[in-house]
Tab-separated table of C-alpha atoms and ligand atoms in Angstrom:
chain	number	residue	atom	x	y	z
A	1	MET	CA	-10.216	-1.089	-5.806
A	2	VAL	CA	-12.631	1.041	-7.478
A	3	SER	CA	-16.293	0.475	-7.932
A	4	LYS	CA	-17.901	3.663	-7.454
A	5	LYS	CA	-19.215	6.113	-9.724
A	6	ALA	CA	-16.914	9.005	-10.482
A	7	TYR	CA	-16.792	12.468	-12.227
A	8	THR	CA	-13.226	13.077	-13.312
A	9	ALA	CA	-11.742	15.610	-15.523
A	10	GLN	CA	-10.500	15.862	-18.615
A	11	ALA	CA	-9.360	15.069	-21.905
A	12	SER	CA	-5.418	15.429	-22.149
A	13	GLY	CA	-2.495	14.747	-19.862
A	14	ILE	CA	-2.950	13.815	-16.206
A	15	GLY	CA	-6.978	14.238	-16.451
A	16	ARG	CA	-7.006	11.555	-19.269
A	17	ALA	CA	-4.439	9.108	-17.656
A	18	THR	CA	-6.644	9.231	-14.716
A	19	ALA	CA	-9.868	8.606	-16.577
A	20	LEU	CA	-8.256	5.735	-18.060
A	21	ALA	CA	-6.909	4.536	-14.504
A	22	TYR	CA	-10.484	4.493	-13.149
A	23	ALA	CA	-11.747	2.378	-15.797
A	24	ARG	CA	-8.965	-0.269	-15.475
A	25	TYR	CA	-9.509	-0.476	-11.640
A	26	GLY	CA	-12.905	-1.283	-12.222
A	27	ALA	CA	-14.826	2.255	-11.792
A	28	LEU	CA	-18.899	1.798	-12.661
A	29	GLY	CA	-19.350	4.993	-14.268
A	30	LEU	CA	-17.226	8.082	-15.637
A	31	VAL	CA	-18.016	11.402	-17.023
A	32	VAL	CA	-15.002	12.903	-19.036
A	33	ALA	CA	-15.440	16.667	-19.653
A	34	ASP	CA	-13.252	19.275	-21.350
A	35	VAL	CA	-13.344	22.558	-23.340
A	36	ASP	CA	-11.902	20.345	-26.141
A	37	GLU	CA	-14.916	18.057	-26.496
A	38	PRO	CA	-13.564	15.617	-29.335
A	39	GLY	CA	-10.522	14.955	-26.903
A	40	ALA	CA	-13.219	14.138	-24.545
A	41	GLN	CA	-14.925	11.741	-26.555
A	42	GLU	CA	-11.613	10.196	-27.398
A	43	ALA	CA	-10.907	9.689	-23.788
A	44	ALA	CA	-14.142	8.204	-23.138
A	45	LYS	CA	-13.836	5.879	-26.026
A	46	GLU	CA	-10.446	4.840	-24.763
A	47	ALA	CA	-11.760	4.434	-21.243
A	48	LYS	CA	-14.527	2.384	-22.454
A	49	GLN	CA	-11.566	0.012	-24.316
A	50	GLN	CA	-9.894	-0.246	-20.953
A	51	ALA	CA	-12.874	-0.877	-18.616
A	52	THR	CA	-12.858	-3.830	-16.548
A	53	ASN	CA	-16.172	-3.520	-14.849
A	54	PRO	CA	-18.826	-5.050	-17.346
A	55	ASP	CA	-21.305	-2.373	-16.042
A	56	PHE	CA	-18.984	0.330	-16.920
A	57	THR	CA	-20.644	3.351	-18.601
A	58	VAL	CA	-18.888	6.633	-19.951
A	59	TYR	CA	-19.883	9.850	-21.000
A	60	ALA	CA	-17.977	12.751	-22.686
A	61	LEU	CA	-19.194	16.254	-22.426
A	62	CYS	CA	-17.916	19.672	-23.004
A	63	VAL	CA	-17.308	22.316	-20.301
A	64	ASP	CA	-15.570	25.600	-19.603
A	65	VAL	CA	-14.376	25.880	-16.078
A	66	ARG	CA	-14.416	29.391	-16.217
A	67	ASP	CA	-18.276	29.550	-16.473
A	68	PHE	CA	-20.079	28.040	-13.456
A	69	GLN	CA	-23.216	27.297	-15.057
A	70	SER	CA	-21.018	24.975	-17.419
A	71	VAL	CA	-19.613	23.155	-14.834
A	72	GLU	CA	-22.726	22.718	-12.372
A	73	LYS	CA	-24.331	21.366	-15.592
A	74	VAL	CA	-21.959	18.636	-15.574
A	75	PHE	CA	-22.589	17.538	-12.077
A	76	ALA	CA	-26.183	17.738	-12.848
A	77	PHE	CA	-25.626	15.377	-15.851
A	78	ALA	CA	-23.575	13.172	-13.776
A	79	VAL	CA	-26.500	12.983	-10.942
A	80	ASP	CA	-29.073	12.272	-13.733
A	81	LYS	CA	-27.133	9.390	-15.244
A	82	PHE	CA	-25.291	8.118	-12.035
A	83	LYS	CA	-27.732	9.260	-8.997
A	84	ARG	CA	-24.288	10.049	-7.163
A	85	VAL	CA	-20.969	11.379	-7.696
A	86	ASP	CA	-18.348	9.665	-5.667
A	87	TYR	CA	-15.271	11.146	-6.802
A	88	SER	CA	-14.346	14.435	-8.408
A	89	VAL	CA	-10.874	15.016	-9.857
A	90	ASN	CA	-10.038	18.693	-11.584
A	91	SER	CA	-7.082	18.639	-13.487
A	92	VAL	CA	-7.882	21.440	-16.205
A	93	GLY	CA	-4.806	23.843	-15.961
A	94	ILE	CA	-2.843	26.169	-18.341
A	95	ALA	CA	0.876	26.861	-18.208
A	96	PHE	CA	3.327	28.946	-20.262
A	97	ALA	CA	7.039	29.921	-19.592
A	98	LYS	CA	7.132	33.683	-20.184
A	99	ALA	CA	9.175	36.422	-18.594
A	100	PHE	CA	9.603	38.305	-15.359
A	101	ILE	CA	7.080	40.261	-14.020
A	102	ALA	CA	8.080	43.540	-15.502
A	103	ASP	CA	7.826	42.121	-19.088
A	104	ASN	CA	4.628	39.626	-18.368
A	105	SER	CA	1.459	40.011	-20.044
A	106	LEU	CA	-1.576	40.969	-17.745
A	107	ASP	CA	-3.826	39.357	-20.209
A	108	LEU	CA	-1.859	36.086	-19.528
A	109	TYR	CA	-2.286	36.833	-15.903
A	110	ASP	CA	-6.078	36.968	-16.019
A	111	ASN	CA	-6.736	34.172	-18.229
A	112	THR	CA	-4.349	31.810	-16.145
A	113	GLN	CA	-6.498	32.914	-12.810
A	114	ASN	CA	-9.533	31.970	-14.773
A	115	ILE	CA	-9.038	28.597	-15.672
A	116	ASN	CA	-6.505	27.600	-12.606
A	117	THR	CA	-8.000	29.616	-9.902
A	118	LYS	CA	-11.756	30.249	-10.394
A	119	GLY	CA	-11.962	26.911	-12.358
A	120	VAL	CA	-10.725	25.157	-9.110
A	121	LEU	CA	-13.491	27.240	-6.931
A	122	TYR	CA	-16.298	26.633	-9.332
A	123	HIS	CA	-15.225	22.735	-9.600
A	124	THR	CA	-15.070	22.423	-5.638
A	125	LYS	CA	-18.399	24.388	-5.274
A	126	ALA	CA	-20.260	22.359	-7.754
A	127	ALA	CA	-19.045	18.932	-6.489
A	128	VAL	CA	-19.580	19.972	-2.748
A	129	GLU	CA	-23.233	20.976	-3.769
A	130	VAL	CA	-23.781	17.533	-4.832
A	131	MET	CA	-21.860	15.563	-2.458
A	132	LEU	CA	-23.808	17.158	0.576
A	133	LYS	CA	-26.863	15.852	-0.760
A	134	GLN	CA	-25.735	12.503	-0.891
A	135	ASP	CA	-25.716	9.820	2.092
A	136	PRO	CA	-22.441	8.975	3.330
A	137	VAL	CA	-21.162	5.541	2.496
A	138	VAL	CA	-20.066	2.813	5.139
A	139	ILE	CA	-18.464	-0.317	3.868
A	140	GLN	CA	-17.378	-3.546	5.726
A	141	GLY	CA	-13.569	-3.650	5.752
A	142	HIS	CA	-11.594	-6.773	6.145
A	143	ASP	CA	-11.912	-6.548	10.387
A	144	ARG	CA	-14.089	-3.618	10.792
A	145	VAL	CA	-16.397	-0.984	8.997
A	146	ARG	CA	-14.791	1.892	7.259
A	147	THR	CA	-16.637	5.244	6.789
A	148	ILE	CA	-15.690	6.382	3.181
A	149	GLY	CA	-18.093	9.382	3.489
A	150	ARG	CA	-20.333	11.365	1.115
A	151	GLY	CA	-17.679	11.991	-1.570
A	152	SER	CA	-13.959	12.831	-2.285
A	153	ILE	CA	-12.272	15.471	-4.193
A	154	VAL	CA	-9.132	15.818	-5.591
A	155	ASN	CA	-8.058	19.149	-7.050
A	156	VAL	CA	-4.614	19.079	-9.333
A	157	CYS	CA	-2.389	21.682	-8.026
A	158	SER	CA	1.271	21.884	-8.689
A	159	ASP	CA	4.793	22.194	-7.137
A	160	ALA	CA	4.171	25.404	-8.080
A	161	SER	CA	1.341	25.613	-5.286
A	162	ILE	CA	4.412	25.588	-2.694
A	163	ILE	CA	7.485	27.105	-4.799
A	164	ALA	CA	7.927	30.089	-6.630
A	165	THR	CA	9.627	29.464	-9.620
A	166	PRO	CA	10.910	32.691	-11.787
A	167	SER	CA	9.125	33.757	-14.947
A	168	GLN	CA	5.648	32.257	-14.232
A	169	VAL	CA	4.171	34.733	-11.664
A	170	GLU	CA	0.806	34.123	-13.132
A	171	TYR	CA	0.943	30.451	-12.664
A	172	ASN	CA	2.306	30.544	-9.356
A	173	ALA	CA	-0.293	32.719	-8.178
A	174	SER	CA	-2.897	30.697	-9.406
A	175	LYS	CA	-1.713	27.473	-8.000
A	176	PHE	CA	-1.088	29.028	-4.501
A	177	ALA	CA	-4.568	30.194	-4.859
A	178	ALA	CA	-5.770	26.492	-6.058
A	179	LEU	CA	-4.215	25.191	-3.003
A	180	ALA	CA	-5.571	27.508	-0.715
A	181	ILE	CA	-9.208	27.269	-2.219
A	182	THR	CA	-8.605	23.186	-1.819
A	183	LYS	CA	-7.644	23.554	2.182
A	184	THR	CA	-10.251	26.128	2.820
A	185	ALA	CA	-12.880	23.645	1.396
A	186	ALA	CA	-11.432	20.651	3.317
A	187	ASN	CA	-11.666	22.843	6.602
A	188	GLU	CA	-15.338	23.473	6.022
A	189	TYR	CA	-16.442	20.026	4.545
A	190	GLY	CA	-14.798	17.701	6.520
A	191	ALA	CA	-17.173	17.469	9.255
A	192	SER	CA	-20.056	16.590	6.430
A	193	GLN	CA	-17.542	13.806	5.425
A	194	ILE	CA	-16.589	14.963	2.180
A	195	ARG	CA	-12.791	14.470	1.923
A	196	ILE	CA	-10.885	17.206	-0.168
A	197	ASN	CA	-7.189	16.887	-0.972
A	198	ALA	CA	-4.643	18.604	-3.196
A	199	LEU	CA	-2.493	16.684	-5.731
A	200	CYS	CA	0.727	18.496	-6.053
A	201	PRO	CA	2.472	17.370	-9.162
A	202	GLY	CA	6.188	18.183	-10.406
A	203	PRO	CA	7.255	17.726	-14.090
A	204	ILE	CA	5.184	15.371	-15.807
A	205	GLU	CA	5.124	14.136	-19.597
A	206	THR	CA	2.379	15.874	-20.938
A	207	PRO	CA	0.924	18.069	-23.745
A	208	LEU	CA	1.301	21.057	-21.198
A	209	LEU	CA	4.849	20.341	-20.386
A	210	GLU	CA	5.717	20.018	-24.317
A	211	ARG	CA	4.075	23.667	-24.703
A	212	TYR	CA	6.006	24.929	-21.774
A	213	VAL	CA	9.216	23.730	-23.007
A	214	ALA	CA	8.547	24.294	-26.842
A	215	ALA	CA	10.701	27.698	-26.726
A	216	ASN	CA	13.326	26.209	-24.634
A	217	PRO	CA	14.060	22.723	-24.765
A	218	ALA	CA	16.629	23.147	-22.049
A	219	ILE	CA	14.114	23.523	-19.650
A	220	ARG	CA	13.296	19.875	-19.939
A	221	ASP	CA	16.558	19.019	-18.905
A	222	LYS	CA	16.653	21.698	-15.881
A	223	LEU	CA	13.341	20.126	-14.567
A	224	ALA	CA	14.560	16.648	-14.783
A	225	VAL	CA	17.761	17.240	-12.794
A	226	GLY	CA	15.736	19.508	-10.145
A	227	THR	CA	14.107	16.332	-9.039
A	228	THR	CA	16.330	14.234	-6.673
A	229	LEU	CA	14.893	11.094	-8.877
A	230	GLY	CA	16.858	12.704	-12.127
A	231	ARG	CA	13.663	12.398	-14.352
A	232	VAL	CA	10.097	13.853	-15.532
A	233	GLY	CA	7.403	12.057	-14.220
A	234	ASP	CA	4.954	9.914	-16.117
A	235	VAL	CA	1.383	10.553	-16.355
A	236	ASP	CA	0.324	7.148	-14.615
A	237	GLU	CA	2.248	7.844	-11.620
A	238	VAL	CA	0.207	10.689	-10.993
A	239	ALA	CA	-3.141	8.968	-11.901
A	240	ASP	CA	-2.543	6.389	-9.466
A	241	SER	CA	-1.917	8.874	-6.406
A	242	ILE	CA	-5.382	10.375	-7.567
A	243	LEU	CA	-6.935	6.963	-7.453
A	244	PHE	CA	-5.386	6.396	-3.700
A	245	LEU	CA	-6.669	9.531	-2.610
A	246	THR	CA	-10.382	8.966	-3.895
A	247	SER	CA	-10.010	5.577	-2.781
A	248	THR	CA	-10.883	3.619	0.090
A	249	ALA	CA	-7.239	3.083	0.719
A	250	GLY	CA	-7.360	6.839	1.541
A	251	SER	CA	-10.161	7.095	3.773
A	252	PHE	CA	-8.118	8.853	6.644
A	253	VAL	CA	-6.301	11.098	4.077
A	254	HIS	CA	-7.945	14.752	3.922
A	255	GLY	CA	-6.768	18.478	3.979
A	256	SER	CA	-3.553	16.926	2.583
A	257	THR	CA	-1.004	18.587	0.020
A	258	VAL	CA	0.289	15.200	-1.840
A	259	VAL	CA	3.296	16.022	-3.579
A	260	VAL	CA	4.040	13.877	-6.379
A	261	ASP	CA	7.096	15.365	-8.154
A	262	GLY	CA	10.417	12.924	-7.919
A	263	GLY	CA	11.601	15.238	-5.123
A	264	LEU	CA	11.771	18.384	-6.716
A	265	ALA	CA	10.185	20.412	-4.006
A	266	ASN	CA	12.398	19.033	-1.399
A	267	ASN	CA	15.680	19.248	-3.357
A	268	VAL	CA	18.293	21.498	-2.193
A	269	PRO	CA	20.291	22.816	-5.049
A	270	GLY	CA	24.034	22.410	-5.116
A	271	LEU	CA	24.461	20.575	-1.743
B	301	LIG	N1	2.315	18.504	-16.829
B	301	LIG	C1	3.032	18.804	-15.678
B	301	LIG	O1	4.453	19.208	-15.577
B	301	LIG	C2	2.164	19.221	-14.392
B	301	LIG	C3	3.071	19.965	-13.419
B	301	LIG	C4	2.327	20.717	-12.207
B	301	LIG	C5	1.023	20.634	-12.405
B	301	LIG	N2	0.328	20.230	-13.505
B	301	LIG	C6	-0.866	20.599	-13.438
B	301	LIG	O2	-1.607	19.164	-13.826
B	301	LIG	C7	-2.788	19.817	-14.526
B	301	LIG	C8	-3.036	18.833	-15.412
B	301	LIG	O3	-1.968	19.285	-16.446
B	301	LIG	P1	-1.589	18.351	-17.866
B	301	LIG	O4	-0.273	18.481	-17.748
B	301	LIG	O5	-2.285	17.108	-17.705
B	301	LIG	O6	-2.282	19.462	-19.018
B	301	LIG	P2	-2.726	19.206	-20.280
B	301	LIG	O7	-2.864	20.333	-20.933
B	301	LIG	O8	-2.332	17.938	-21.153
B	301	LIG	O9	-4.483	18.917	-19.941
B	301	LIG	C9	-5.255	20.245	-19.437
B	301	LIG	C10	-6.762	20.240	-19.929
B	301	LIG	O10	-7.352	21.110	-19.388
B	301	LIG	C11	-8.137	21.215	-20.526
B	301	LIG	N3	-8.729	22.854	-20.183
B	301	LIG	C12	-7.975	23.688	-20.493
B	301	LIG	N4	-8.736	24.760	-20.452
B	301	LIG	C13	-10.229	24.545	-19.985
B	301	LIG	C14	-11.293	24.963	-19.643
B	301	LIG	N5	-11.288	26.598	-19.608
B	301	LIG	N6	-12.489	24.260	-19.370
B	301	LIG	C15	-12.248	22.902	-19.582
B	301	LIG	N7	-10.946	22.415	-19.889
B	301	LIG	C16	-10.063	23.318	-20.045
B	301	LIG	C17	-7.516	21.116	-21.410
B	301	LIG	O11	-8.530	20.976	-22.897
B	301	LIG	C18	-6.528	19.969	-21.560
B	301	LIG	O12	-7.252	18.788	-21.733
B	301	LIG	C19	-3.016	21.232	-14.576
B	301	LIG	O13	-3.667	21.907	-13.484
B	301	LIG	C20	-1.568	21.511	-14.384
B	301	LIG	O14	-1.348	22.963	-14.281
B	301	LIG	C21	1.107	19.767	-14.738
């Protein structure tokens, strides 16, 4: 399904699962970048072990998405090694269940916007700058040719991009903004044949969720009950949706908010 050169994030959780899925589905090249460099190296090592393409190459880099130059360097590295970047996936994010607005920390608010919001803007900007310089790709499909464009970007947003759960104003604000950035970029660059979509997970079993529920483990059960499937999701269920969006199969999906949440955002509690 995937034979292209990808830049993908990150070392942990959804990003790590996505990197491994690219490797398993036959990607040719991958850059795993994270502020946690040893984690990126570990994910790259695992990707190499699981890769099905004999020519698969993977690199691990350190990036801090709060710094635009740091993000640009990763894309410049990928272009240097692979000559083009077909996919860009940003799944960086932080989240802490804290308090209602009156008791919430302003420092936490600022740091969350820097990582979750500016990070998405910087990542999208750096990816678009590279993709605009690439030729669009046209492939021969089963019956007819298919245009798959200059590249495909997926920003991992959240159910918190569309619903405002109490006690996490900083996270909700950052994720509504991340969705707005993604949709704006889709409107700006669709005509340039760059596909851009938002992937909004619900509760997914990752280190982030572990930290989120650490102070109050009962939240995990509440999250599971909030989905109509009655459970928390698995990282591979998100990774597979990301691969769909970036693959040929998703060639006409653009500007979409793809919700992968077991029905949580659609749920009507008490009915
Ligand atoms: N897990 C969930 O339940 C859930 C639900 C909805 C949305 N999301 C979103 O999915 C994305 C991935 O979350 P996850 O659960 O895999 O989290 P995770 O904590 O497992 O992974 C997040 C990664 O981001 C990296 N990171 C943090 N700050 C960084 C920075 N400044 N620069 C570069 N990398 C940085 C971390 O090192 C980590 O590898 C996030 O955007 C999160 O908000 C997760």
